[in-house]
Short mmCIF file of C-alpha atoms in Angstrom, two decimals:
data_model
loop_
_atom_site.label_atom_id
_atom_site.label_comp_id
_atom_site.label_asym_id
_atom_site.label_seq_id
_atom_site.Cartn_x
_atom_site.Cartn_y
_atom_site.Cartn_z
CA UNK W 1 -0.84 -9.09 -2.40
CA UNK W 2 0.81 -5.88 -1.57
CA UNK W 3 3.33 -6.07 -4.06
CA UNK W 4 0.57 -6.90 -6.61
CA UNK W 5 -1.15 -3.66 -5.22
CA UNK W 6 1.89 -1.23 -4.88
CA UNK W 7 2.30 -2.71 -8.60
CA UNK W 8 -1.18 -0.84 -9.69
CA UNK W 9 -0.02 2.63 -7.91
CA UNK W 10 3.25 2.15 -9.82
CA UNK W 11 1.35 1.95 -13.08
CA UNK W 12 -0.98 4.56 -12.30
CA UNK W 13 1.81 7.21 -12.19
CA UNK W 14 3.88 5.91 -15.19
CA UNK W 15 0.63 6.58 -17.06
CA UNK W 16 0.03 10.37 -15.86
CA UNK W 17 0.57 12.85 -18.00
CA UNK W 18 -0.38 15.51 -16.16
CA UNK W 19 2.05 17.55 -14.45
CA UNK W 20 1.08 17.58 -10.57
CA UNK W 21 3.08 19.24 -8.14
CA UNK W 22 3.41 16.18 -5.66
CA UNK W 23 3.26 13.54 -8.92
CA UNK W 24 7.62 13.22 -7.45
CA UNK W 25 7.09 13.32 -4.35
CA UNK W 26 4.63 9.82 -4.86
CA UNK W 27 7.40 8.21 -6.82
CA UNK W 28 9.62 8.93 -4.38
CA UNK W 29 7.61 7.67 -1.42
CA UNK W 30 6.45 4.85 -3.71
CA UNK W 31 9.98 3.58 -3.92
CA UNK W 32 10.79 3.44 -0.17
CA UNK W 33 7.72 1.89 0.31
CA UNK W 34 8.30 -1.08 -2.24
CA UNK W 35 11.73 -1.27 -0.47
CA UNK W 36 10.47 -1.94 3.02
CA UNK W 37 7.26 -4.06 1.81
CA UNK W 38 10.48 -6.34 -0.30
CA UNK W 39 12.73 -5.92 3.09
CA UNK W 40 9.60 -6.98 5.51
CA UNK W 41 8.73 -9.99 2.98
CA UNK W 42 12.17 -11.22 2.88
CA UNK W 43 13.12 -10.58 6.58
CA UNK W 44 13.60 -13.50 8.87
CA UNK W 45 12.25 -11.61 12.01
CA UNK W 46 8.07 -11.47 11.38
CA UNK W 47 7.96 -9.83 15.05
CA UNK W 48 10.37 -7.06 13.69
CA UNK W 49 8.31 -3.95 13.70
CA UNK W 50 8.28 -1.94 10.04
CA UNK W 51 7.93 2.29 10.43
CA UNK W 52 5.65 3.85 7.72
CA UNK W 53 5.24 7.43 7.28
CA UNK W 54 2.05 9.40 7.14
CA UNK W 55 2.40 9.09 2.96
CA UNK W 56 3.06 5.94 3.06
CA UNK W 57 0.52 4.85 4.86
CA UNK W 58 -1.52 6.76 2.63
CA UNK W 59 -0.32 4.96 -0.85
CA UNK W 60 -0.78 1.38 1.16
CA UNK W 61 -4.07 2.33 1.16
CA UNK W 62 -4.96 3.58 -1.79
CA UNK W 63 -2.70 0.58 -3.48
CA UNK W 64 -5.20 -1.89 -1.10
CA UNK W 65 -8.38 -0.63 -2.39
CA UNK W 66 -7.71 -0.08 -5.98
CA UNK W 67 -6.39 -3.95 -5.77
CA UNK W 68 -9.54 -4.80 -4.19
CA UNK W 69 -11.65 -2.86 -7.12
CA UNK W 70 -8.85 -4.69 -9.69
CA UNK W 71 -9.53 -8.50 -8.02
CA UNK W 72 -13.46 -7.47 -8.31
CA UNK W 73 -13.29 -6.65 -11.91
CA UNK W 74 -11.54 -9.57 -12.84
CA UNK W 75 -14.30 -12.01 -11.31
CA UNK W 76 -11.78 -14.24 -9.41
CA UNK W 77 -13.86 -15.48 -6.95
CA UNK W 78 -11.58 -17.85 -5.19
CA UNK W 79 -9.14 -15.21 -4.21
CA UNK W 80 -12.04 -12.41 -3.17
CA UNK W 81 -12.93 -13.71 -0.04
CA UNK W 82 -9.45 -14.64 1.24
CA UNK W 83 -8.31 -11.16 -0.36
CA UNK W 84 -11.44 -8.99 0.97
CA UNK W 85 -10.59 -10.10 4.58
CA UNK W 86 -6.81 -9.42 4.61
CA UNK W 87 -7.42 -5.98 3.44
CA UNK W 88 -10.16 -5.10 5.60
CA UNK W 89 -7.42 -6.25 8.88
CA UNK W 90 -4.52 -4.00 6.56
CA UNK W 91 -7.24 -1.54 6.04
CA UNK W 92 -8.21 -1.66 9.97
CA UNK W 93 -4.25 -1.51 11.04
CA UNK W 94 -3.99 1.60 8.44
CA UNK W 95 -6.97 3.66 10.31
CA UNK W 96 -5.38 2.55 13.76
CA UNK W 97 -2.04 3.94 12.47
CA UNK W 98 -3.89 7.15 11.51
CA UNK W 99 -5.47 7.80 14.76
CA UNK W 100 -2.47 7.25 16.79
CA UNK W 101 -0.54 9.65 14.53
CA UNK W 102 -2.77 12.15 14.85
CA UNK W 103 -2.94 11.86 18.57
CA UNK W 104 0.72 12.62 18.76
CA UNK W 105 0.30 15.54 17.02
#
């Protein structure tokens, strides 16, 4: 699911044409991030901890909801509840991420 969602961020900047000032700085941060979502997947250690960055954590977001809007549109209705509940938990461990980040600030 997060690789299908990262997937829809990835597309979503190949298909700007606009020239935004942070448009490499997304790519960038995009890449990492597909690295350590691959590296966690594949990783033999589930209790292994994975740092994200404050932009990451952003883009896992974003990638999350516009999945959810994606899975919506396309009516599957065997994956949507399954789907809806992981990414309100991923959702819920994003916002807890947030607020300790911003308490250490």
């Amino acid at each position: 699911m997060l690789k299908d969602a990262l997937r829809l961020v990835d597309e979503t900047f190949a298909r700007n044409t606009e020239l935004l000032p942070n448009l490499e700085l997304g790519r960038e941060t995009l890449a990492h991030l597909k690295t350590k979502v691959d590296a966690m997947l594949q990783g033999e250690d589930w209790n292994k901890e994975m740092p994200f960055d404050y932009n990451e954590l952003h883009i896992l977001s974003a990638a999350i909801q516009m999945y959810l809007v994606e899975l919506s549109l396309s009516g599957n209705a065997q994956l949507m509840p399954t789907c809806l509940r992981l990414c309100k938990q991923f959702s819920a461990v994003i916002a807890s991420c947030h607020t300790t980040m911003r308490d250490s600030v």
